[in-house]
GROMACS .gro file of C-alpha atoms in nm:
model
  150
    1MET     CA    1   7.063  10.334   8.904
    2LEU     CA    2   7.301  10.225   9.127
    3ARG     CA    3   7.364  10.403   9.429
    4LEU     CA    4   7.695  10.414   9.651
    5THR     CA    5   7.641  10.423  10.021
    6ARG     CA    6   7.692  10.723  10.209
    7ARG     CA    7   7.993  10.484  10.402
    8THR     CA    8   8.189  10.453  10.051
    9GLU     CA    9   8.108  10.846   9.978
   10TYR     CA   10   8.251  10.955  10.292
   11GLY     CA   11   8.563  10.726  10.235
   12LEU     CA   12   8.622  10.824   9.891
   13MET     CA   13   8.581  11.183  10.001
   14ALA     CA   14   8.857  11.099  10.247
   15LEU     CA   15   9.078  10.978  10.045
   16ALA     CA   16   9.033  11.188   9.820
   17LEU     CA   17   9.150  11.413  10.106
   18LEU     CA   18   9.430  11.259  10.163
   19ALA     CA   19   9.587  11.273   9.848
   20GLN     CA   20   9.562  11.659   9.818
   21LYS     CA   21   9.790  11.607  10.164
   22GLY     CA   22  10.021  11.469   9.990
   23GLY     CA   23   9.981  11.070   9.987
   24PRO     CA   24  10.210  10.854  10.167
   25ALA     CA   25  10.482  11.078  10.136
   26GLY     CA   26  10.213  11.318  10.417
   27GLY     CA   27  10.182  11.359  10.736
   28PHE     CA   28   9.969  11.196  10.916
   29CYS     CA   29   9.587  11.367  10.931
   30CYS     CA   30   9.378  11.331  11.271
   31VAL     CA   31   9.056  11.218  11.201
   32ARG     CA   32   8.920  11.555  11.368
   33GLU     CA   33   9.075  11.758  11.046
   34ILE     CA   34   8.917  11.545  10.880
   35VAL     CA   35   8.531  11.589  10.996
   36ASP     CA   36   8.651  11.929  11.010
   37GLN     CA   37   8.703  12.006  10.630
   38LEU     CA   38   8.467  11.740  10.493
   39SER     CA   39   8.187  11.783  10.772
   40VAL     CA   40   8.092  11.420  10.809
   41PRO     CA   41   8.015  11.252  11.111
   42ARG     CA   42   8.336  11.135  11.315
   43ARG     CA   43   8.189  10.837  11.379
   44LEU     CA   44   8.099  10.726  11.055
   45LEU     CA   45   8.450  10.863  10.940
   46ALA     CA   46   8.665  10.676  11.196
   47GLU     CA   47   8.496  10.362  11.167
   48ILE     CA   48   8.561  10.358  10.796
   49LEU     CA   49   8.939  10.501  10.802
   50LYS     CA   50   8.963  10.177  11.017
   51ASP     CA   51   8.807   9.943  10.770
   52LEU     CA   52   9.092  10.097  10.480
   53SER     CA   53   9.363  10.050  10.748
   54HIS     CA   54   9.315   9.705  10.782
   55ALA     CA   55   9.264   9.629  10.421
   56GLY     CA   56   9.629   9.856  10.410
   57LEU     CA   57   9.455  10.111  10.214
   58VAL     CA   58   9.578  10.378  10.433
   59CYS     CA   59   9.814  10.404  10.741
   60ALA     CA   60   9.758  10.507  11.063
   61ALA     CA   61   9.892  10.556  11.405
   62ARG     CA   62   9.857  10.701  11.672
   63GLY     CA   63   9.993  11.049  11.925
   64PRO     CA   64   9.994  11.372  11.901
   65SER     CA   65  10.107  11.411  11.563
   66GLY     CA   66   9.894  11.075  11.462
   67GLY     CA   67   9.667  10.975  11.225
   68TYR     CA   68   9.599  10.860  10.879
   69ARG     CA   69   9.779  10.897  10.497
   70LEU     CA   70   9.783  10.672  10.214
   71CYS     CA   71  10.013  10.372  10.228
   72ARG     CA   72  10.040  10.424   9.828
   73PRO     CA   73   9.991  10.666   9.577
   74ALA     CA   74   9.698  10.797   9.529
   75SER     CA   75   9.730  10.710   9.144
   76GLN     CA   76   9.757  10.358   9.269
   77LEU     CA   77   9.427  10.325   9.469
   78SER     CA   78   9.139  10.230   9.236
   79LEU     CA   79   8.775  10.261   9.351
   80ALA     CA   80   8.746   9.921   9.295
   81GLU     CA   81   8.970   9.840   9.554
   82VAL     CA   82   8.820  10.091   9.793
   83VAL     CA   83   8.399   9.995   9.705
   84ALA     CA   84   8.494   9.572   9.760
   85VAL     CA   85   8.636   9.740  10.087
   86LEU     CA   86   8.353   9.992  10.218
   87GLU     CA   87   8.064   9.789  10.014
   88GLY     CA   88   8.155   9.403   9.992
   89PRO     CA   89   8.296   9.255   9.716
   90HIS     CA   90   7.944   9.196   9.590
   91LEU     CA   91   7.843   9.567   9.485
   92PHE     CA   92   7.627   9.467   9.209
   93ALA     CA   93   7.410   9.138   9.323
   94ASP     CA   94   7.545   8.815   9.531
   95CYS     CA   95   7.477   8.601   9.219
   96THR     CA   96   7.768   8.835   9.033
   97GLY     CA   97   8.033   8.706   9.256
   98GLY     CA   98   7.988   8.350   9.195
   99GLY     CA   99   7.763   8.239   9.465
  100ARG     CA  100   7.399   8.072   9.510
  101CYS     CA  101   7.086   8.225   9.459
  102GLY     CA  102   6.747   8.008   9.565
  103LEU     CA  103   6.625   8.150   9.197
  104GLU     CA  104   6.915   8.038   9.050
  105HIS     CA  105   6.706   7.770   8.790
  106GLY     CA  106   6.431   7.947   8.718
  107CYS     CA  107   6.628   8.327   8.687
  108THR     CA  108   6.682   8.478   8.296
  109ILE     CA  109   6.860   8.762   8.367
  110ARG     CA  110   7.154   8.595   8.557
  111ASN     CA  111   7.403   8.610   8.271
  112GLY     CA  112   7.316   9.016   8.176
  113ILE     CA  113   7.380   9.058   8.508
  114ARG     CA  114   7.676   8.943   8.583
  115GLY     CA  115   7.797   9.109   8.276
  116VAL     CA  116   7.726   9.407   8.340
  117ALA     CA  117   7.883   9.351   8.681
  118ALA     CA  118   8.149   9.295   8.481
  119ARG     CA  119   8.110   9.613   8.335
  120ILE     CA  120   8.138   9.792   8.638
  121GLN     CA  121   8.458   9.638   8.784
  122ARG     CA  122   8.656   9.707   8.514
  123LEU     CA  123   8.498  10.063   8.475
  124LEU     CA  124   8.580  10.105   8.899
  125ALA     CA  125   8.971   9.916   8.802
  126ASP     CA  126   9.011  10.143   8.573
  127VAL     CA  127   8.965  10.470   8.780
  128SER     CA  128   9.189  10.584   9.089
  129VAL     CA  129   9.202  10.811   9.391
  130GLN     CA  130   9.382  11.020   9.206
  131ASP     CA  131   9.175  11.098   8.915
  132ILE     CA  132   8.857  11.154   9.196
  133ALA     CA  133   9.104  11.388   9.419
  134GLY     CA  134   9.189  11.586   9.098
  135ALA     CA  135   8.889  11.645   8.904
  136ARG     CA  136   8.752  11.991   8.940
  137PRO     CA  137   8.365  12.104   8.895
  138ALA     CA  138   8.293  12.173   8.530
  139PRO     CA  139   8.323  12.549   8.401
  140ALA     CA  140   7.926  12.655   8.435
  141PRO     CA  141   7.801  12.699   8.131
  142GLN     CA  142   7.839  13.058   7.925
  143ARG     CA  143   7.529  13.183   7.806
  144LEU     CA  144   7.475  13.075   7.437
  145GLU     CA  145   7.268  13.315   7.252
  146LEU     CA  146   7.084  13.250   6.922
  147GLU     CA  147   7.022  13.471   6.606
  148LEU     CA  148   6.705  13.463   6.518
  149GLN     CA  149   6.697  13.492   6.113
  150ARG     CA  150   6.405  13.649   5.995
   0.00000   0.00000   0.00000
Protein backbone atom coordinates (compact mmCIF):
# COMPACT_ATOMS: atom_id res chain seq x y z
CA MET A 1 0.00 0.00 0.00
CA LEU A 2 1.26 3.44 -0.85
CA ARG A 3 1.67 5.61 2.25
CA LEU A 4 2.47 9.27 2.52
CA THR A 5 4.92 10.31 5.20
CA ARG A 6 3.91 12.20 8.33
CA ARG A 7 5.61 15.17 6.72
CA THR A 8 3.07 15.18 3.91
CA GLU A 9 0.17 14.43 6.24
CA TYR A 10 1.10 17.40 8.44
CA GLY A 11 1.65 19.59 5.38
CA LEU A 12 -1.81 18.76 4.04
CA MET A 13 -3.35 19.35 7.46
CA ALA A 14 -1.67 22.77 7.68
CA LEU A 15 -2.76 23.71 4.16
CA ALA A 16 -6.34 22.64 4.92
CA LEU A 17 -6.29 24.80 8.06
CA LEU A 18 -4.93 27.79 6.12
CA ALA A 19 -7.68 27.26 3.54
CA GLN A 20 -10.30 27.28 6.29
CA LYS A 21 -8.78 30.50 7.67
CA GLY A 22 -9.52 32.31 4.42
CA GLY A 23 -6.86 31.22 1.94
CA PRO A 24 -4.92 33.99 0.19
CA ALA A 25 -7.42 36.63 1.36
CA GLY A 26 -7.20 35.55 4.99
CA GLY A 27 -4.84 36.80 7.62
CA PHE A 28 -1.51 35.21 8.35
CA CYS A 29 -1.43 32.27 10.75
CA CYS A 30 1.64 31.88 12.95
CA VAL A 31 3.34 28.52 13.43
CA ARG A 32 2.32 28.39 17.10
CA GLU A 33 -1.36 28.76 16.20
CA ILE A 34 -1.13 25.98 13.61
CA VAL A 35 0.75 23.72 16.04
CA ASP A 36 -1.82 24.35 18.77
CA GLN A 37 -4.76 23.58 16.48
CA LEU A 38 -3.25 20.52 14.81
CA SER A 39 -1.16 19.10 17.67
CA VAL A 40 1.84 18.46 15.44
CA PRO A 41 5.56 18.85 16.24
CA ARG A 42 6.59 22.51 15.96
CA ARG A 43 10.05 21.95 14.46
CA LEU A 44 8.76 19.61 11.75
CA LEU A 45 5.86 21.91 10.90
CA ALA A 46 8.23 24.90 10.60
CA GLU A 47 10.38 22.92 8.12
CA ILE A 48 7.32 21.86 6.13
CA LEU A 49 5.99 25.42 5.91
CA LYS A 50 9.42 26.67 4.86
CA ASP A 51 9.49 24.14 2.01
CA LEU A 52 5.93 25.02 0.97
CA SER A 53 6.89 28.69 1.03
CA HIS A 54 9.97 28.14 -1.16
CA ALA A 55 7.74 26.29 -3.62
CA GLY A 56 5.28 29.20 -3.72
CA LEU A 57 2.36 27.31 -2.21
CA VAL A 58 2.23 29.40 0.96
CA CYS A 59 3.27 33.00 1.50
CA ALA A 60 5.29 33.91 4.56
CA ALA A 61 5.48 37.21 6.42
CA ARG A 62 7.71 38.12 9.34
CA GLY A 63 6.82 40.25 12.31
CA PRO A 64 4.19 40.34 15.04
CA SER A 65 1.26 39.85 12.66
CA GLY A 66 3.22 37.56 10.35
CA GLY A 67 3.00 33.88 9.71
CA TYR A 68 1.74 31.86 6.75
CA ARG A 69 -1.22 31.90 4.40
CA LEU A 70 -2.00 30.31 1.05
CA CYS A 71 -0.57 32.09 -2.00
CA ARG A 72 -3.39 30.84 -4.22
CA PRO A 73 -6.95 29.72 -3.57
CA ALA A 74 -7.09 26.21 -2.12
CA SER A 75 -9.10 25.10 -5.15
CA GLN A 76 -6.02 25.84 -7.30
CA LEU A 77 -3.55 23.84 -5.20
CA SER A 78 -3.47 20.19 -6.20
CA LEU A 79 -2.37 17.36 -3.98
CA ALA A 80 0.12 16.46 -6.73
CA GLU A 81 1.91 19.79 -6.17
CA VAL A 82 1.99 19.35 -2.42
CA VAL A 83 3.20 15.75 -2.60
CA ALA A 84 5.93 16.68 -5.11
CA VAL A 85 7.22 19.39 -2.75
CA LEU A 86 7.10 17.28 0.41
CA GLU A 87 7.83 13.77 -0.89
CA GLY A 88 9.88 14.49 -3.99
CA PRO A 89 9.07 14.02 -7.66
CA HIS A 90 9.19 10.21 -7.72
CA LEU A 91 6.69 9.17 -5.09
CA PHE A 92 6.15 5.64 -6.29
CA ALA A 93 9.51 4.40 -7.62
CA ASP A 94 12.62 6.03 -9.03
CA CYS A 95 12.15 4.47 -12.46
CA THR A 96 8.71 6.06 -12.85
CA GLY A 97 10.30 9.46 -13.39
CA GLY A 98 12.27 8.29 -16.40
CA GLY A 99 15.37 7.65 -14.32
CA ARG A 100 17.65 4.71 -14.80
CA CYS A 101 17.79 1.73 -12.53
CA GLY A 102 20.40 -0.98 -12.14
CA LEU A 103 17.74 -3.62 -12.75
CA GLU A 104 16.19 -2.13 -15.88
CA HIS A 105 17.36 -4.89 -18.26
CA GLY A 106 15.91 -7.71 -16.21
CA CYS A 107 12.95 -5.80 -14.78
CA THR A 108 9.61 -7.32 -15.68
CA ILE A 109 7.42 -4.78 -13.87
CA ARG A 110 8.82 -1.41 -14.96
CA ASN A 111 6.14 -0.60 -17.55
CA GLY A 112 3.35 -1.73 -15.23
CA ILE A 113 4.72 0.32 -12.36
CA ARG A 114 4.97 3.37 -14.61
CA GLY A 115 1.30 2.95 -15.52
CA VAL A 116 0.28 2.72 -11.87
CA ALA A 117 2.40 5.77 -11.01
CA ALA A 118 0.80 7.77 -13.83
CA ARG A 119 -2.68 6.89 -12.56
CA ILE A 120 -1.76 7.92 -9.02
CA GLN A 121 -0.29 11.18 -10.32
CA ARG A 122 -3.51 11.95 -12.25
CA LEU A 123 -5.60 11.20 -9.18
CA LEU A 124 -3.50 13.50 -7.01
CA ALA A 125 -3.66 16.22 -9.68
CA ASP A 126 -7.46 16.00 -9.73
CA VAL A 127 -7.85 16.56 -5.99
CA SER A 128 -7.35 20.04 -4.56
CA VAL A 129 -6.52 21.22 -1.08
CA GLN A 130 -10.03 22.69 -1.03
CA ASP A 131 -11.45 19.22 -1.68
CA ILE A 132 -9.79 17.85 1.43
CA ALA A 133 -10.20 21.00 3.53
CA GLY A 134 -13.95 20.94 3.00
CA ALA A 135 -14.32 17.23 3.56
CA ARG A 136 -16.40 16.25 6.53
CA PRO A 137 -16.23 12.87 8.25
CA ALA A 138 -18.82 10.45 6.96
CA PRO A 139 -21.76 10.10 9.32
CA ALA A 140 -21.81 6.96 11.41
CA PRO A 141 -23.95 4.28 9.79
CA GLN A 142 -27.36 4.00 11.25
CA ARG A 143 -28.19 0.82 13.02
CA LEU A 144 -29.45 -1.71 10.57
CA GLU A 145 -32.24 -3.90 11.82
CA LEU A 146 -33.29 -6.93 9.86
CA GLU A 147 -36.60 -8.64 10.15
CA LEU A 148 -36.30 -12.37 9.96
CA GLN A 149 -39.04 -14.12 8.07
CA ARG A 150 -40.30 -17.36 9.53
